[in-house]
Amino acid sequence: MVDVEVVNKRAKCIYCPKSKVGLGDYACDSGKNGTSGMISHIRKYCKYYPPNQDKTQKIITGNKGQSNKMVARGFVQSDIIHACVEMIVVDELPFSFVEKKGFMRFCSVACPMFEVPSRRKTVRQFLKMYDAQKQQLKKDLSALRINLTTDTWTSVQNTNYMVLTAHFIDCDWKMHKRVLNFCVIPNHQGNTIGDLIESCLLQWGIEKVLTITVDNASANKVAIDWVSGLRKLQKSVMAIRNAVRYVRSSPQRLDYFKISVEKEKLTCKNLVCMDVPTRWNSTYMMLDAALKFKKAFTRMVEDLNSPFMAYFKEPDEVVDEDGVVQTNSRQCRVGPPTDVDWDNASIFVRFLKTREVKGVLMALYDEYVPKVDGGIHMRLSSTTENVGSTSGSNNIVEESVAGDDFLDDWIREVSQSDEAVVSHEVDSYLGDPLALVSKDACFDILMWWKLNGPKYPVLAAIAKDVLSIQTSTVASESCFSTGGRVIDAFRSSLTPTSVEALICMQNWLRGDEISSLEDTPSIEEFEFYETIESEYANDEDA
């Protein structure tokens, strides 16, 4: 028998003092021992390892992917976890990625001090970050008028999803889009889509919506009617439509209508016309014509024995979303039109009425003037109040009282001057020379408004809202895989809440930073700055 000498290989930490026996001494046989003990020693216990001696020490490094500037970074565990979550969200990685051997090996080499979080801790951090960013976005959107796009998709598990995207231009004239919701929807029916959009807007506290862009599916027409409040006018439109249908359904009924027109001494030569329910322009023409014959229709209603009243006691026809008659209903026809119906129709006509390239602009201008011009008058009124409340010696008070008439005249003069300038802003804009554009250069309309906005403050506010209107739903489609209108396998394995959070947050992280929103000047702000100036002046005198 041959004696075999057993050799136990040991490794010694090069940073630990050699005088202290057993400190940083670990077994390192490649066939028996791993490296976890040595790694743990370096990360947690070795007080002599330089990075462990001062974790607050920062190093100068490049800020890759964002700018060419050099930044100072130090080791902060929470910051690295934050960046890790952002990587998972932006690159569409599974949360289990943090527990994979490759990533853990990479972290042990690149940043030995970093304690790689578990999947559970990563998900919790992700949800915390999502809630914080959602609250910030909600605050940013509260002062803006936004335009929306929406569309629906189906996952590989046949789950229906609806996406709602907000589009807006910030105070620095940069275009933004933010996915607000990506939620499960039971079906693709118009009323269901409309209810869900309304619920999402309430959740975000959004009230100022200019437009909603959808695809050409018939269900979306019903959805938009539902959200925009047109459903409240639907009964009135239907009542007038049935009245017009009665008149146009036979020569005898048309003659009866003409008799009522003659008795009311109406001079309008054109008669009423039917509309195509899916085309708003035809509905506008029908209502506009019917309103001119309101008195004739009212006379027909007052004749209780007329065939006109009997018509509305007949069963109604069920019409689908495309205007096609399907079956007869047991319910009677909607109508005849009441005074409320005629009033609603008048409002609807004004809403749909087409005006000339300057009429529309002037109407928008009148709508935006109080919003933009309010700051000027608020400052003016706060100045007046401060002057009126001035306290001090009797001489100062007497001078203030004696100057009230002069001050009132001055304020009135300034106010009238401001109104005169503002009232001519549209004419000035339309009368200014056109901008020259080179054939080889792309005209940046947002940059033009950024430079010229101060010259046209009201029109600039209009342009900021109108130029963010989307003409298609492509912006919403980009949330999904380019291979088709489906959600990928990884996202399909998550809960709907996590899917919504992932898709929304990915969009928010990839988007540019929203510029600080402009604050409307207030009396409180004026008084605050006035107080600071007064304190500073007193300090200087002292």
Short mmCIF file of C-alpha atoms in Angstrom, two decimals, residues 128-495:
data_model
loop_
_atom_site.label_atom_id
_atom_site.label_comp_id
_atom_site.label_asym_id
_atom_site.label_seq_id
_atom_site.Cartn_x
_atom_site.Cartn_y
_atom_site.Cartn_z
CA LYS A 128 -43.35 51.22 -6.78
CA MET A 129 -41.62 53.00 -9.66
CA TYR A 130 -44.71 52.65 -11.86
CA ASP A 131 -46.98 54.26 -9.25
CA ALA A 132 -44.54 57.15 -8.74
CA GLN A 133 -44.19 57.85 -12.46
CA LYS A 134 -47.94 57.60 -12.97
CA GLN A 135 -48.59 60.24 -10.31
CA GLN A 136 -45.99 62.54 -11.88
CA LEU A 137 -47.49 62.09 -15.35
CA LYS A 138 -50.96 62.74 -13.95
CA LYS A 139 -49.69 66.01 -12.52
CA ASP A 140 -48.04 66.98 -15.82
CA LEU A 141 -51.19 66.28 -17.84
CA SER A 142 -53.52 68.18 -15.50
CA ALA A 143 -52.66 71.56 -17.07
CA LEU A 144 -52.77 70.38 -20.70
CA ARG A 145 -55.41 69.89 -23.35
CA ILE A 146 -54.64 66.53 -24.93
CA ASN A 147 -55.52 64.50 -28.01
CA LEU A 148 -56.15 60.77 -27.75
CA THR A 149 -55.74 57.70 -29.94
CA THR A 150 -57.15 54.29 -29.10
CA ASP A 151 -57.17 50.80 -30.56
CA THR A 152 -57.79 47.20 -29.49
CA TRP A 153 -55.69 44.03 -29.67
CA THR A 154 -55.90 40.36 -28.77
CA SER A 155 -53.27 38.31 -26.91
CA VAL A 156 -52.21 34.78 -27.81
CA GLN A 157 -54.57 33.71 -25.04
CA ASN A 158 -57.47 35.43 -26.87
CA THR A 159 -57.73 38.16 -24.24
CA ASN A 160 -58.96 41.50 -25.62
CA TYR A 161 -56.97 44.62 -24.71
CA MET A 162 -57.60 48.31 -25.37
CA VAL A 163 -54.80 50.90 -25.46
CA LEU A 164 -55.38 54.62 -24.83
CA THR A 165 -52.58 57.03 -25.80
CA ALA A 166 -52.35 60.76 -25.03
CA HIS A 167 -50.62 63.19 -27.42
CA PHE A 168 -49.59 66.72 -26.46
CA ILE A 169 -46.99 69.46 -26.95
CA ASP A 170 -45.14 70.77 -23.90
CA CYS A 171 -44.16 74.36 -23.08
CA ASP A 172 -40.87 73.89 -24.96
CA TRP A 173 -42.78 72.94 -28.13
CA LYS A 174 -41.78 69.29 -28.06
CA MET A 175 -44.26 66.64 -29.17
CA HIS A 176 -44.96 63.82 -26.73
CA LYS A 177 -47.04 60.68 -26.59
CA ARG A 178 -47.79 58.76 -23.42
CA VAL A 179 -49.64 55.45 -23.14
CA LEU A 180 -52.20 56.01 -20.40
CA ASN A 181 -53.92 52.65 -20.22
CA PHE A 182 -53.55 49.16 -21.59
CA CYS A 183 -56.47 47.31 -20.10
CA VAL A 184 -58.60 44.24 -20.66
CA ILE A 185 -61.88 44.84 -22.43
CA PRO A 186 -64.69 42.24 -22.50
CA ASN A 187 -65.61 42.78 -26.15
CA HIS A 188 -65.28 45.15 -29.10
CA GLN A 189 -68.77 46.63 -28.92
CA GLY A 190 -69.00 50.40 -29.19
CA ASN A 191 -70.74 50.97 -25.85
CA THR A 192 -68.16 48.84 -24.04
CA ILE A 193 -65.26 50.76 -25.62
CA GLY A 194 -66.90 54.07 -24.78
CA ASP A 195 -67.48 53.11 -21.14
CA LEU A 196 -63.87 51.98 -20.74
CA ILE A 197 -62.44 55.17 -22.28
CA GLU A 198 -64.63 57.25 -19.99
CA SER A 199 -63.46 55.22 -16.98
CA CYS A 200 -59.78 55.68 -17.95
CA LEU A 201 -60.18 59.45 -18.29
CA LEU A 202 -61.85 59.66 -14.88
CA GLN A 203 -59.01 57.62 -13.40
CA TRP A 204 -56.46 60.10 -14.75
CA GLY A 205 -58.57 63.15 -13.86
CA ILE A 206 -58.45 64.30 -17.50
CA GLU A 207 -61.18 66.73 -18.52
CA LYS A 208 -59.63 68.72 -21.37
CA VAL A 209 -59.72 66.39 -24.39
CA LEU A 210 -59.68 67.97 -27.85
CA THR A 211 -59.94 64.92 -30.13
CA ILE A 212 -60.09 61.12 -30.06
CA THR A 213 -58.67 59.33 -33.13
CA VAL A 214 -59.89 55.78 -33.83
CA ASP A 215 -59.78 53.39 -36.76
CA ASN A 216 -62.71 53.02 -39.15
CA ALA A 217 -64.48 50.19 -37.31
CA SER A 218 -68.19 50.89 -36.88
CA ALA A 219 -67.97 50.07 -33.15
CA ASN A 220 -65.63 53.02 -32.67
CA LYS A 221 -68.26 55.44 -33.96
CA VAL A 222 -70.57 54.32 -31.19
CA ALA A 223 -67.71 54.57 -28.68
CA ILE A 224 -66.90 58.18 -29.59
CA ASP A 225 -70.57 59.12 -29.48
CA TRP A 226 -70.67 57.57 -26.02
CA VAL A 227 -67.62 59.37 -24.64
CA SER A 228 -68.14 62.79 -26.20
CA GLY A 229 -71.65 63.22 -24.88
CA LEU A 230 -73.37 62.84 -28.25
CA ARG A 231 -75.36 59.97 -26.79
CA LYS A 232 -77.26 62.61 -24.81
CA LEU A 233 -78.37 64.14 -28.12
CA GLN A 234 -79.07 60.80 -29.78
CA LYS A 235 -82.72 60.65 -28.74
CA SER A 236 -83.35 64.18 -29.99
CA VAL A 237 -81.68 63.45 -33.33
CA MET A 238 -83.69 60.25 -33.68
CA ALA A 239 -86.96 62.05 -32.94
CA ILE A 240 -86.29 64.64 -35.66
CA ARG A 241 -85.03 61.95 -38.05
CA ASN A 242 -88.32 60.02 -37.62
CA ALA A 243 -90.29 63.21 -38.24
CA VAL A 244 -88.36 63.87 -41.46
CA ARG A 245 -88.72 60.20 -42.48
CA TYR A 246 -92.50 60.55 -42.14
CA VAL A 247 -92.56 63.58 -44.43
CA ARG A 248 -90.35 61.97 -47.09
CA SER A 249 -92.00 58.51 -47.02
CA SER A 250 -94.94 59.26 -49.36
CA PRO A 251 -96.37 62.02 -51.59
CA GLN A 252 -99.52 62.26 -49.42
CA ARG A 253 -97.48 62.87 -46.26
CA LEU A 254 -95.34 65.42 -48.07
CA ASP A 255 -98.48 67.32 -49.18
CA TYR A 256 -99.74 67.31 -45.58
CA PHE A 257 -96.44 68.79 -44.48
CA LYS A 258 -96.56 71.49 -47.16
CA ILE A 259 -100.01 72.55 -45.91
CA SER A 260 -98.58 73.09 -42.43
CA VAL A 261 -95.71 75.09 -43.96
CA GLU A 262 -98.18 77.36 -45.77
CA LYS A 263 -100.30 77.89 -42.65
CA GLU A 264 -97.22 78.94 -40.69
CA LYS A 265 -96.26 81.28 -43.57
CA LEU A 266 -92.73 79.89 -43.83
CA THR A 267 -90.87 81.21 -46.86
CA CYS A 268 -88.04 78.65 -47.03
CA LYS A 269 -87.99 77.11 -50.51
CA ASN A 270 -85.94 74.00 -49.71
CA LEU A 271 -87.65 71.09 -48.00
CA VAL A 272 -86.36 68.67 -45.38
CA CYS A 273 -83.96 65.89 -46.34
CA MET A 274 -83.00 62.52 -44.86
CA ASP A 275 -79.52 61.79 -43.55
CA VAL A 276 -77.13 58.84 -43.53
CA PRO A 277 -76.73 58.13 -39.78
CA THR A 278 -73.03 57.21 -40.09
CA ARG A 279 -72.13 60.51 -41.79
CA TRP A 280 -72.17 63.59 -39.62
CA ASN A 281 -72.22 66.01 -42.52
CA SER A 282 -75.51 64.57 -43.77
CA THR A 283 -76.94 64.62 -40.23
CA TYR A 284 -75.96 68.28 -40.01
CA MET A 285 -77.80 69.07 -43.27
CA MET A 286 -80.90 67.17 -42.12
CA LEU A 287 -81.06 68.96 -38.77
CA ASP A 288 -80.21 72.36 -40.25
CA ALA A 289 -83.06 72.05 -42.75
CA ALA A 290 -85.53 70.66 -40.19
CA LEU A 291 -84.89 73.53 -37.77
CA LYS A 292 -86.14 75.98 -40.39
CA PHE A 293 -89.47 74.10 -40.42
CA LYS A 294 -89.81 73.73 -36.66
CA LYS A 295 -93.10 75.61 -36.58
CA ALA A 296 -94.59 73.37 -39.28
CA PHE A 297 -93.66 70.24 -37.36
CA THR A 298 -95.06 71.75 -34.16
CA ARG A 299 -98.38 72.47 -35.90
CA MET A 300 -98.55 68.83 -37.01
CA VAL A 301 -97.94 67.70 -33.41
CA GLU A 302 -100.72 69.95 -32.08
CA ASP A 303 -103.19 68.29 -34.46
CA LEU A 304 -103.89 65.26 -32.25
CA ASN A 305 -105.97 63.52 -34.91
CA SER A 306 -103.34 63.89 -37.60
CA PRO A 307 -101.72 60.87 -39.25
CA PHE A 308 -98.41 62.37 -38.11
CA MET A 309 -99.13 61.54 -34.45
CA ALA A 310 -100.40 58.07 -35.35
CA TYR A 311 -97.06 57.40 -37.07
CA PHE A 312 -95.21 57.59 -33.74
CA LYS A 313 -97.49 54.97 -32.19
CA GLU A 314 -96.31 52.37 -34.68
CA PRO A 315 -93.53 49.86 -33.80
CA ASP A 316 -90.04 51.20 -34.28
CA GLU A 317 -87.43 49.67 -36.58
CA VAL A 318 -84.19 48.32 -35.13
CA VAL A 319 -81.22 49.70 -37.07
CA ASP A 320 -77.68 48.40 -36.58
CA GLU A 321 -74.53 50.53 -36.32
CA ASP A 322 -74.21 50.68 -40.12
CA GLY A 323 -77.72 52.04 -40.57
CA VAL A 324 -79.21 48.77 -41.88
CA VAL A 325 -82.76 47.82 -40.81
CA GLN A 326 -82.71 44.41 -39.13
CA THR A 327 -86.05 43.67 -37.45
CA ASN A 328 -89.15 45.35 -36.10
CA SER A 329 -89.22 46.26 -32.41
CA ARG A 330 -92.10 46.16 -29.97
CA GLN A 331 -91.28 49.71 -28.90
CA CYS A 332 -92.93 52.68 -30.54
CA ARG A 333 -91.00 55.10 -32.71
CA VAL A 334 -89.00 57.82 -30.96
CA GLY A 335 -90.80 61.16 -31.24
CA PRO A 336 -92.44 63.39 -32.13
CA PRO A 337 -89.82 66.11 -31.49
CA THR A 338 -90.32 68.21 -28.35
CA ASP A 339 -89.02 71.69 -27.57
CA VAL A 340 -86.07 70.07 -25.78
CA ASP A 341 -85.30 68.02 -28.89
CA TRP A 342 -85.30 71.13 -31.06
CA ASP A 343 -83.01 72.95 -28.60
CA ASN A 344 -80.60 70.01 -28.59
CA ALA A 345 -80.65 69.91 -32.37
CA SER A 346 -79.81 73.61 -32.50
CA ILE A 347 -76.77 73.01 -30.26
CA PHE A 348 -75.70 70.06 -32.38
CA VAL A 349 -75.97 72.08 -35.60
CA ARG A 350 -73.79 74.83 -34.18
CA PHE A 351 -71.26 72.16 -33.21
CA LEU A 352 -71.17 70.60 -36.67
CA LYS A 353 -71.55 73.76 -38.69
CA THR A 354 -68.75 74.40 -41.18
CA ARG A 355 -67.41 77.94 -41.31
CA GLU A 356 -64.83 79.72 -43.57
CA VAL A 357 -60.49 79.33 -42.89
CA LYS A 358 -60.82 82.74 -40.75
CA GLY A 359 -64.35 82.06 -39.02
CA VAL A 360 -63.10 78.87 -37.40
CA LEU A 361 -59.92 80.62 -36.30
CA MET A 362 -61.84 83.49 -34.74
CA ALA A 363 -64.14 81.07 -32.92
CA LEU A 364 -61.14 79.22 -31.49
CA TYR A 365 -59.52 82.53 -30.63
CA ASP A 366 -62.53 83.67 -28.60
CA GLU A 367 -62.43 80.37 -26.72
CA TYR A 368 -58.74 80.68 -25.79
CA VAL A 369 -58.52 84.41 -24.96
CA PRO A 370 -59.63 84.09 -21.30
CA LYS A 371 -57.18 81.23 -20.73
CA VAL A 372 -54.15 83.08 -22.13
CA ASP A 373 -55.02 86.66 -21.21
CA GLY A 374 -56.06 85.83 -17.64
CA GLY A 375 -52.51 86.13 -16.35
CA ILE A 376 -52.19 89.75 -17.45
CA HIS A 377 -55.43 90.87 -15.80
CA MET A 378 -54.70 88.82 -12.68
CA ARG A 379 -51.41 90.62 -12.19
CA LEU A 380 -53.11 93.92 -12.85
CA SER A 381 -55.85 93.28 -10.27
CA SER A 382 -53.36 92.08 -7.66
CA THR A 383 -51.36 95.28 -8.14
CA THR A 384 -54.50 97.34 -7.60
CA GLU A 385 -55.41 95.49 -4.42
CA ASN A 386 -51.90 95.91 -3.01
CA VAL A 387 -51.91 99.65 -3.72
CA GLY A 388 -55.34 100.06 -2.16
CA SER A 389 -54.31 98.24 1.02
CA THR A 390 -51.08 100.23 1.55
CA SER A 391 -50.62 101.28 5.16
CA GLY A 392 -48.24 103.84 6.63
CA SER A 393 -48.24 107.52 7.53
CA ASN A 394 -51.23 109.80 7.00
CA ASN A 395 -49.48 111.49 4.11
CA ILE A 396 -49.14 108.18 2.24
CA VAL A 397 -52.79 107.30 2.82
CA GLU A 398 -53.97 110.74 1.64
CA GLU A 399 -51.84 110.48 -1.47
CA SER A 400 -53.27 107.04 -2.18
CA VAL A 401 -56.85 108.25 -1.85
CA ALA A 402 -56.19 111.31 -3.93
CA GLY A 403 -54.62 109.19 -6.65
CA ASP A 404 -57.41 106.60 -6.85
CA ASP A 405 -59.10 108.31 -9.78
CA PHE A 406 -55.84 108.60 -11.66
CA LEU A 407 -54.99 104.96 -10.95
CA ASP A 408 -58.42 103.78 -12.11
CA ASP A 409 -58.01 105.73 -15.36
CA TRP A 410 -54.55 104.28 -15.89
CA ILE A 411 -55.69 100.69 -15.29
CA ARG A 412 -58.64 101.21 -17.64
CA GLU A 413 -56.33 102.60 -20.31
CA VAL A 414 -53.88 99.68 -20.02
CA SER A 415 -56.70 97.14 -20.06
CA GLN A 416 -58.29 98.63 -23.17
CA SER A 417 -54.89 98.80 -24.85
CA ASP A 418 -54.30 95.10 -24.13
CA GLU A 419 -57.72 94.16 -25.50
CA ALA A 420 -57.11 96.20 -28.65
CA VAL A 421 -53.80 94.46 -29.29
CA VAL A 422 -55.24 91.01 -28.62
CA SER A 423 -58.29 91.55 -30.81
CA HIS A 424 -56.03 92.18 -33.80
CA GLU A 425 -53.77 89.17 -33.24
CA VAL A 426 -55.56 87.03 -35.84
CA ASP A 427 -55.43 89.80 -38.45
CA SER A 428 -51.75 90.36 -37.70
CA TYR A 429 -51.01 86.65 -38.09
CA LEU A 430 -52.92 86.35 -41.36
CA GLY A 431 -51.38 89.55 -42.69
CA ASP A 432 -47.76 88.68 -41.93
CA PRO A 433 -45.57 87.53 -44.86
CA LEU A 434 -45.26 83.80 -45.47
CA ALA A 435 -42.14 82.01 -44.26
CA LEU A 436 -39.69 80.96 -46.97
CA VAL A 437 -38.90 77.25 -47.04
CA SER A 438 -35.95 75.72 -48.87
CA LYS A 439 -36.61 72.73 -51.12
CA ASP A 440 -33.84 70.79 -49.44
CA ALA A 441 -34.85 71.65 -45.88
CA CYS A 442 -37.71 70.30 -43.82
CA PHE A 443 -39.85 73.03 -42.29
CA ASP A 444 -40.09 72.54 -38.52
CA ILE A 445 -43.49 73.98 -37.64
CA LEU A 446 -42.98 73.45 -33.91
CA MET A 447 -39.70 75.38 -33.98
CA TRP A 448 -41.44 78.19 -35.88
CA TRP A 449 -44.08 78.48 -33.17
CA LYS A 450 -41.44 78.29 -30.46
CA LEU A 451 -39.72 81.33 -31.97
CA ASN A 452 -42.86 83.25 -32.94
CA GLY A 453 -45.20 82.22 -30.14
CA PRO A 454 -44.53 85.31 -27.98
CA LYS A 455 -45.76 87.44 -30.88
CA TYR A 456 -49.08 85.53 -31.05
CA PRO A 457 -49.75 84.27 -27.49
CA VAL A 458 -53.38 83.22 -28.04
CA LEU A 459 -52.78 81.63 -31.43
CA ALA A 460 -49.73 79.85 -30.01
CA ALA A 461 -51.94 78.22 -27.37
CA ILE A 462 -54.33 77.10 -30.12
CA ALA A 463 -51.48 75.79 -32.27
CA LYS A 464 -50.04 73.82 -29.35
CA ASP A 465 -53.31 71.90 -28.99
CA VAL A 466 -54.21 71.53 -32.66
CA LEU A 467 -50.77 70.44 -33.90
CA SER A 468 -50.79 67.46 -31.55
CA ILE A 469 -53.92 66.00 -33.16
CA GLN A 470 -53.18 62.56 -34.59
CA THR A 471 -54.49 61.54 -38.01
CA SER A 472 -54.15 57.79 -37.45
CA THR A 473 -53.93 55.19 -34.70
CA VAL A 474 -50.38 54.14 -35.64
CA ALA A 475 -49.10 55.71 -32.42
CA SER A 476 -51.22 53.29 -30.42
CA GLU A 477 -50.28 50.31 -32.59
CA SER A 478 -46.59 50.78 -31.75
CA CYS A 479 -47.25 49.38 -28.27
CA PHE A 480 -47.51 45.90 -29.71
CA SER A 481 -45.24 43.51 -31.55
CA THR A 482 -44.49 44.47 -35.14
CA GLY A 483 -45.24 40.93 -36.29
CA GLY A 484 -48.96 41.27 -35.73
CA ARG A 485 -51.70 42.63 -33.54
CA VAL A 486 -50.84 40.32 -30.64
CA ILE A 487 -49.07 40.52 -27.28
CA ASP A 488 -45.85 38.51 -27.04
CA ALA A 489 -45.57 35.29 -25.05
CA PHE A 490 -43.78 36.86 -22.07
CA ARG A 491 -46.38 39.58 -21.53
CA SER A 492 -49.20 37.08 -22.06
CA SER A 493 -47.91 35.10 -19.07
CA LEU A 494 -48.41 38.07 -16.72
CA THR A 495 -51.53 39.38 -15.04
#
